[in-house]
Coordinates of C-alpha atoms and ligand atoms in Angstrom, one line a residue:
M254 CA 65.3 40.4 266.4
L255 CA 68.5 38.9 267.7
E256 CA 69.4 35.6 266.1
F257 CA 71.5 33.0 267.7
P258 CA 74.2 31.5 265.6
S259 CA 73.8 27.7 265.4
S260 CA 76.9 26.6 267.3
H261 CA 79.5 28.4 269.2
P262 CA 78.6 30.6 272.2
T263 CA 79.1 34.2 271.3
D264 CA 80.8 37.0 273.2
R265 CA 77.9 39.3 272.9
L266 CA 78.0 40.6 276.4
Y267 CA 80.5 43.4 276.1
D268 CA 79.4 46.6 277.7
G269 CA 80.2 50.2 276.6
F270 CA 83.4 50.1 278.7
G271 CA 84.8 46.9 277.0
R272 CA 83.9 44.6 279.9
L273 CA 82.9 41.1 278.9
H274 CA 80.2 39.5 281.0
R275 CA 80.7 35.9 281.9
S276 CA 79.2 35.4 285.4
L277 CA 75.6 35.2 286.4
R278 CA 74.4 35.3 290.1
I279 CA 71.0 33.7 290.4
S280 CA 68.9 34.4 293.4
V281 CA 66.5 31.6 294.1
T282 CA 64.5 33.2 296.9
D283 CA 64.3 36.4 298.9
R284 CA 63.5 34.4 302.1
C285 CA 66.0 33.7 304.8
N286 CA 66.2 31.8 308.1
I287 CA 68.1 34.6 309.8
R288 CA 67.9 38.4 309.7
C289 CA 71.3 40.0 309.4
F290 CA 71.0 43.7 310.1
Y291 CA 73.3 44.6 307.2
C292 CA 70.8 42.9 304.8
M293 CA 67.3 42.5 306.1
P294 CA 64.9 44.4 308.3
P295 CA 64.0 42.8 311.6
G296 CA 60.5 42.0 310.4
P297 CA 57.7 41.4 309.8
L298 CA 58.5 40.9 306.1
N299 CA 56.5 40.7 303.0
F300 CA 58.3 38.0 301.0
L301 CA 57.5 37.5 297.4
P302 CA 54.5 35.2 296.8
R303 CA 55.5 31.9 295.3
N304 CA 54.0 32.5 291.8
E305 CA 56.2 35.6 291.4
I306 CA 59.4 33.6 291.9
L307 CA 60.9 31.9 288.9
T308 CA 60.5 28.2 288.8
Y309 CA 63.5 25.9 288.3
E310 CA 62.3 25.3 284.8
E311 CA 62.3 29.0 284.1
I312 CA 65.7 29.5 285.6
V313 CA 67.1 26.7 283.4
R314 CA 65.7 28.3 280.3
V315 CA 67.3 31.6 281.2
V316 CA 70.6 30.0 281.8
R317 CA 70.5 28.2 278.5
V318 CA 70.0 31.5 276.8
A319 CA 72.7 33.2 278.9
T320 CA 75.3 30.5 278.2
R321 CA 74.7 31.0 274.5
L322 CA 75.7 34.6 275.0
G323 CA 78.9 33.7 276.7
I324 CA 78.0 33.3 280.4
H325 CA 79.8 30.4 281.9
K326 CA 80.0 30.9 285.7
L327 CA 76.9 30.6 287.8
R328 CA 76.5 31.3 291.5
I329 CA 73.3 30.4 293.3
T330 CA 72.3 32.8 296.1
G331 CA 69.4 34.6 297.7
G332 CA 68.1 35.3 300.4
E333 CA 69.2 32.0 301.7
P334 CA 69.3 29.6 298.8
L335 CA 69.1 26.5 301.0
V336 CA 65.6 27.4 302.3
R337 CA 64.3 26.9 298.7
S338 CA 62.9 23.4 298.4
E339 CA 65.4 20.9 297.0
V340 CA 67.7 23.5 295.5
W341 CA 70.1 20.6 294.6
Q342 CA 67.7 19.6 291.9
L343 CA 68.2 23.0 290.2
I344 CA 72.0 22.7 290.6
D345 CA 71.9 19.2 289.0
R346 CA 70.2 20.7 286.0
L347 CA 72.4 23.7 285.7
V348 CA 75.6 21.7 285.9
G349 CA 74.4 19.8 282.8
I350 CA 73.9 22.8 280.6
E351 CA 76.4 23.2 277.7
G352 CA 78.7 26.1 278.4
V353 CA 78.4 26.0 282.2
E354 CA 81.9 25.7 283.6
E355 CA 81.2 26.2 287.3
V356 CA 78.2 26.3 289.6
A357 CA 78.9 27.8 293.0
L358 CA 76.6 28.6 295.9
T359 CA 76.7 31.2 298.7
T360 CA 75.0 30.2 301.9
N361 CA 74.7 31.2 305.5
G362 CA 75.4 27.6 306.4
M363 CA 72.4 27.1 308.7
L364 CA 71.0 24.3 306.6
L365 CA 74.2 23.0 305.2
A366 CA 74.6 20.0 307.5
E367 CA 71.4 18.5 306.2
Q368 CA 72.1 19.3 302.5
A369 CA 75.8 19.1 301.9
S370 CA 75.9 15.6 300.5
Q371 CA 73.0 16.2 298.1
L372 CA 74.6 19.4 296.9
R373 CA 77.9 17.6 296.3
Q374 CA 76.2 14.8 294.4
A375 CA 74.3 17.3 292.3
G376 CA 77.7 18.6 291.1
L377 CA 78.0 21.8 293.0
G378 CA 81.7 22.9 292.5
R379 CA 82.2 25.6 295.1
I380 CA 80.6 26.8 298.3
N381 CA 81.0 30.1 300.0
I382 CA 79.9 30.2 303.5
S383 CA 79.2 33.4 305.4
L384 CA 80.9 33.5 308.8
D385 CA 81.4 36.9 310.4
T386 CA 82.2 35.8 313.9
L387 CA 83.0 32.8 316.1
R388 CA 81.3 34.3 319.1
E389 CA 77.6 33.3 319.7
E390 CA 76.7 36.7 321.2
V391 CA 78.1 38.6 318.2
F392 CA 76.4 36.1 315.8
E393 CA 73.1 36.8 317.5
S394 CA 73.6 40.6 317.4
I395 CA 74.3 40.4 313.7
S396 CA 71.7 37.9 312.6
R397 CA 69.1 38.5 315.3
R398 CA 68.8 34.8 315.6
K399 CA 70.7 32.0 317.4
G400 CA 72.6 29.5 315.2
L401 CA 76.4 29.8 315.2
D402 CA 76.6 26.1 316.2
R403 CA 74.5 25.1 313.2
V404 CA 76.7 27.1 310.8
L405 CA 79.9 25.5 312.2
E406 CA 78.2 22.0 311.8
G407 CA 77.4 23.0 308.3
I408 CA 81.0 23.9 307.5
A409 CA 82.2 20.6 308.9
A410 CA 79.5 18.7 306.9
A411 CA 80.6 20.4 303.7
Q412 CA 84.2 19.2 304.3
D413 CA 83.0 15.7 305.2
A414 CA 80.9 15.7 302.0
G415 CA 84.1 16.1 300.0
F416 CA 83.9 19.8 299.0
T417 CA 87.5 21.0 298.5
K418 CA 86.6 24.5 297.3
I419 CA 85.1 26.0 300.5
R420 CA 85.6 29.7 301.2
L421 CA 84.5 31.6 304.3
N422 CA 83.2 35.1 303.7
A423 CA 83.4 37.4 306.7
L424 CA 81.7 40.8 306.6
S425 CA 83.6 43.2 308.8
I426 CA 81.8 45.9 310.8
R427 CA 83.7 48.5 312.7
G428 CA 83.0 48.5 316.4
L429 CA 81.7 44.9 316.2
T430 CA 83.9 42.4 314.5
E431 CA 87.5 43.6 315.2
D432 CA 88.1 40.9 317.7
D433 CA 86.9 38.2 315.3
I434 CA 89.6 38.8 312.7
V435 CA 92.4 36.7 314.1
P436 CA 90.2 33.9 315.4
L437 CA 88.5 33.6 312.0
A438 CA 91.9 33.5 310.3
A439 CA 93.0 30.7 312.7
Y440 CA 89.8 28.8 312.2
A441 CA 90.2 28.9 308.4
F442 CA 93.9 28.1 308.4
E443 CA 93.4 25.1 310.7
R444 CA 90.8 23.7 308.3
G445 CA 92.7 24.6 305.1
M446 CA 89.9 26.9 303.9
E447 CA 90.2 30.2 302.2
L448 CA 88.9 33.3 304.0
R449 CA 87.7 36.6 302.6
F450 CA 86.9 39.7 304.4
I451 CA 84.2 41.9 302.8
E452 CA 83.4 45.5 303.4
F453 CA 79.9 46.6 304.5
M454 CA 78.1 48.2 301.6
P455 CA 75.0 50.5 301.7
L456 CA 72.5 47.7 300.9
D457 CA 70.9 47.1 304.3
A458 CA 67.1 47.1 304.3
E459 CA 66.8 49.7 307.0
A460 CA 69.1 52.1 305.2
K461 CA 71.1 52.8 308.3
W462 CA 74.5 52.2 306.7
D463 CA 77.1 54.7 307.7
S464 CA 80.6 54.9 306.3
A465 CA 81.9 54.9 309.9
Q466 CA 80.8 51.3 310.2
V467 CA 83.0 50.2 307.3
L468 CA 86.0 48.3 308.6
S469 CA 88.2 48.6 305.6
G470 CA 90.1 45.7 304.1
S471 CA 93.4 47.5 304.8
A472 CA 92.5 47.8 308.5
V473 CA 91.7 44.1 308.7
R474 CA 94.9 43.2 306.8
A475 CA 96.9 45.2 309.4
V476 CA 95.4 43.2 312.2
I477 CA 96.3 39.9 310.4
E478 CA 99.8 41.0 309.7
E479 CA 100.3 42.0 313.3
A480 CA 99.3 38.5 314.4
Y481 CA 100.9 36.4 311.6
G482 CA 103.5 38.4 309.9
P483 CA 103.6 40.1 306.5
L484 CA 101.1 39.2 303.7
L485 CA 102.2 39.2 300.1
P486 CA 99.8 39.9 297.3
V487 CA 99.0 36.9 295.0
S488 CA 98.9 37.9 291.4
R489 CA 95.4 37.7 290.0
Q490 CA 94.6 34.9 287.7
D491 CA 91.2 36.3 286.8
A492 CA 91.0 40.1 286.6
S493 CA 87.3 40.0 287.1
Q494 CA 87.4 38.4 290.6
P495 CA 86.4 41.0 293.2
A496 CA 89.0 40.0 295.8
V497 CA 92.6 40.9 296.2
D498 CA 94.2 37.7 297.6
Y499 CA 97.3 37.5 299.8
R500 CA 99.5 34.7 301.1
F501 CA 102.2 34.6 303.8
A502 CA 105.9 34.5 302.9
D503 CA 106.7 31.7 305.3
R504 CA 103.5 29.9 306.3
P505 CA 100.5 28.4 304.6
G506 CA 97.2 30.3 304.5
R507 CA 95.5 32.6 302.0
I508 CA 93.3 35.6 302.8
G509 CA 91.4 37.7 300.4
F510 CA 89.8 41.2 300.7
I511 CA 86.8 42.4 298.9
N512 CA 86.9 46.2 299.2
P513 CA 84.0 47.6 297.2
V514 CA 83.8 50.7 299.3
S515 CA 87.5 51.6 299.9
E516 CA 88.8 50.3 296.6
P517 CA 86.0 49.8 294.0
F518 CA 86.8 47.1 291.5
C519 CA 84.1 47.9 288.9
N520 CA 86.7 48.3 286.1
H521 CA 86.9 44.5 285.6
C522 CA 83.4 43.6 286.6
D523 CA 82.0 40.6 284.6
R524 CA 78.9 40.0 286.6
L525 CA 75.2 40.1 286.0
R526 CA 72.4 39.2 288.4
L527 CA 69.0 37.5 288.1
T528 CA 66.7 38.3 291.0
A529 CA 64.3 35.7 292.4
E530 CA 61.4 37.2 290.5
G531 CA 63.2 37.2 287.2
Q532 CA 64.7 40.7 286.8
I533 CA 68.1 41.1 285.3
R534 CA 70.4 43.6 287.1
N535 CA 73.7 44.7 285.7
C536 CA 75.0 45.9 289.1
L537 CA 74.3 45.4 292.8
F538 CA 73.7 49.1 292.9
S539 CA 71.7 49.2 289.7
T540 CA 68.5 51.4 289.9
Q541 CA 67.1 49.8 286.8
E542 CA 66.1 46.2 286.0
W543 CA 65.3 44.2 282.8
D544 CA 62.3 41.9 283.1
V545 CA 62.6 38.4 281.9
R546 CA 59.8 36.8 283.9
S547 CA 57.0 38.3 281.9
L548 CA 58.8 37.2 278.7
L549 CA 59.3 33.7 280.1
R550 CA 55.6 33.4 280.8
D551 CA 54.5 34.7 277.4
R552 CA 54.3 31.7 275.1
T553 CA 54.8 33.8 272.1
V554 CA 58.3 35.0 273.2
N555 CA 61.3 33.1 271.9
D556 CA 64.8 32.7 273.3
A557 CA 66.2 35.4 271.1
E558 CA 63.9 37.9 272.7
L559 CA 65.1 36.8 276.2
A560 CA 68.7 37.2 275.0
K561 CA 67.9 40.7 274.0
Q562 CA 67.1 41.6 277.6
F563 CA 70.6 40.5 278.6
V564 CA 72.3 42.4 275.7
T565 CA 70.3 45.5 276.6
A566 CA 71.1 45.2 280.4
V567 CA 74.8 44.9 279.6
A568 CA 74.8 47.7 277.0
E569 CA 73.3 50.0 279.7
K570 CA 75.8 49.1 282.5
K571 CA 77.4 52.2 284.1
A572 CA 81.2 52.5 284.6
G573 CA 80.9 52.0 288.4
H574 CA 78.7 51.9 291.4
G575 CA 79.6 55.4 292.6
I576 CA 79.2 54.8 296.3
E577 CA 82.0 57.3 296.9
S578 CA 80.2 60.0 294.9
P579 CA 77.9 62.7 296.5
E580 CA 75.3 61.8 293.8
F581 CA 75.2 58.2 294.8
L582 CA 71.6 56.8 294.9
R583 CA 70.9 53.7 297.0
P584 CA 69.0 51.1 295.1
E585 CA 65.5 50.6 296.3
R586 CA 66.1 47.0 297.0
A587 CA 68.2 45.6 299.9
M588 CA 70.7 42.8 299.5
Y589 CA 68.3 40.0 300.3
Q590 CA 66.1 41.2 297.5
I591 CA 68.9 41.4 294.9
G592 CA 71.0 38.4 295.6
G593 CA 74.5 38.9 297.1
Ligands
SAM603 N1 72.1 34.0 302.6 C1 73.3 33.7 302.0 C2 74.5 34.2 302.8 O1 74.3 35.0 303.7 O2 75.6 33.8 302.5 C3 73.4 34.3 300.6 C4 72.9 35.6 300.3 S1 73.8 36.9 301.2 C5 72.9 38.3 300.6 C6 75.3 36.9 300.3 C7 76.5 37.7 300.9 O3 76.1 39.0 301.0 C8 76.8 37.3 302.3 O4 78.1 36.9 302.4 C9 76.6 38.5 303.1 O5 77.5 38.7 304.2 C10 76.8 39.6 302.1 N2 76.1 40.8 302.4 C11 74.8 41.0 302.8 N3 74.5 42.3 303.1 C12 75.7 43.0 302.8 C13 76.1 44.3 302.8 N4 75.2 45.3 303.2 N5 77.3 44.7 302.5 C14 78.2 43.7 302.1 N6 77.9 42.4 302.0 C15 76.7 42.0 302.4
SF4_604 FE1 70.0 36.1 305.2 FE2 72.3 36.1 303.8 FE3 70.9 38.4 304.2 FE4 72.1 37.3 306.3 S1 73.1 38.1 304.5 S2 69.9 38.0 306.2 S3 71.9 35.1 305.8 S4 70.3 36.6 303.0

């Protein structure tokens, strides 16, 4: 059985390719208040029953174990994390765990106006808000719901609440969002927020993804450069970050590109995931999971046994996701069931 040393966090989470794992993405729900076509089916949906979802108490215990293995960055996600009741209470507890250096959240922003101040008070350090378009009709065709105004109110509320680390994440879809690139950049620059464009990955629930829909980061960058002038790459401070960031030579503004399809960045991946029902995944595209929920709910199981699940998941991590390979196998779960 794995024994914890009494004091310092260990660096046990090295995989077979020398990658050290330090980030954990925690999904707190598979539910969502919108239905983005690149993630969820239109419905009806069979969401997980409440008793299958980890309680906040259980998540806190898992994080205590993970930090002792060297995890120090957490991101709360889902589904839509703000539909889970009083998620700030969880954040408040996670922030206080020894070894946790940053707690971040990814949200669609629909409920942010109501919750921004509580999240800030709880100690949330960073918010990523998904914003693919500034046009209501495109928002509706992506998310199959109305609500762009609410998202924009949520972004303003996050700024008013005092968040300084706000990043906008825009998923780019060929044939749909080309005309949003420059307006989104202008919107982010005017508000002093970072913007990242993300490529569409084959994780949509309906399995309709087609590589022809992928609007590559380099294509988006060309549009930005045409409008604003040349972009210069910013040297990476953290090799494990998925984005390549750029700045302008002669004007403020920073733009990042997350190109998992055209330029996979698996070589430096340091991420693990915990699904809402307590399964560890070592990759978004993993076809295997390591159960912690049943261990958490078995009173005879101690923390060292929970830790072992993390160590095993990391040891079995593959070199890369292999989207580009003819042998690529889509995971059975869609993005909302994994936690993006
Ligand atoms: N509901 C929250 C939100 O939308 O921000 C958090 C969960 S969502 C799954 C996290 C991120 O995954 C979002 O920025 C979303 O755009 C992205 N995403 C969802 N499906 C995707 C896909 N098929 N390919 C790439 N990114 C995707
Ligand atoms: Fe909901 Fe986020 Fe998935 Fe859109 S991407 S359906 S907001 S979980």
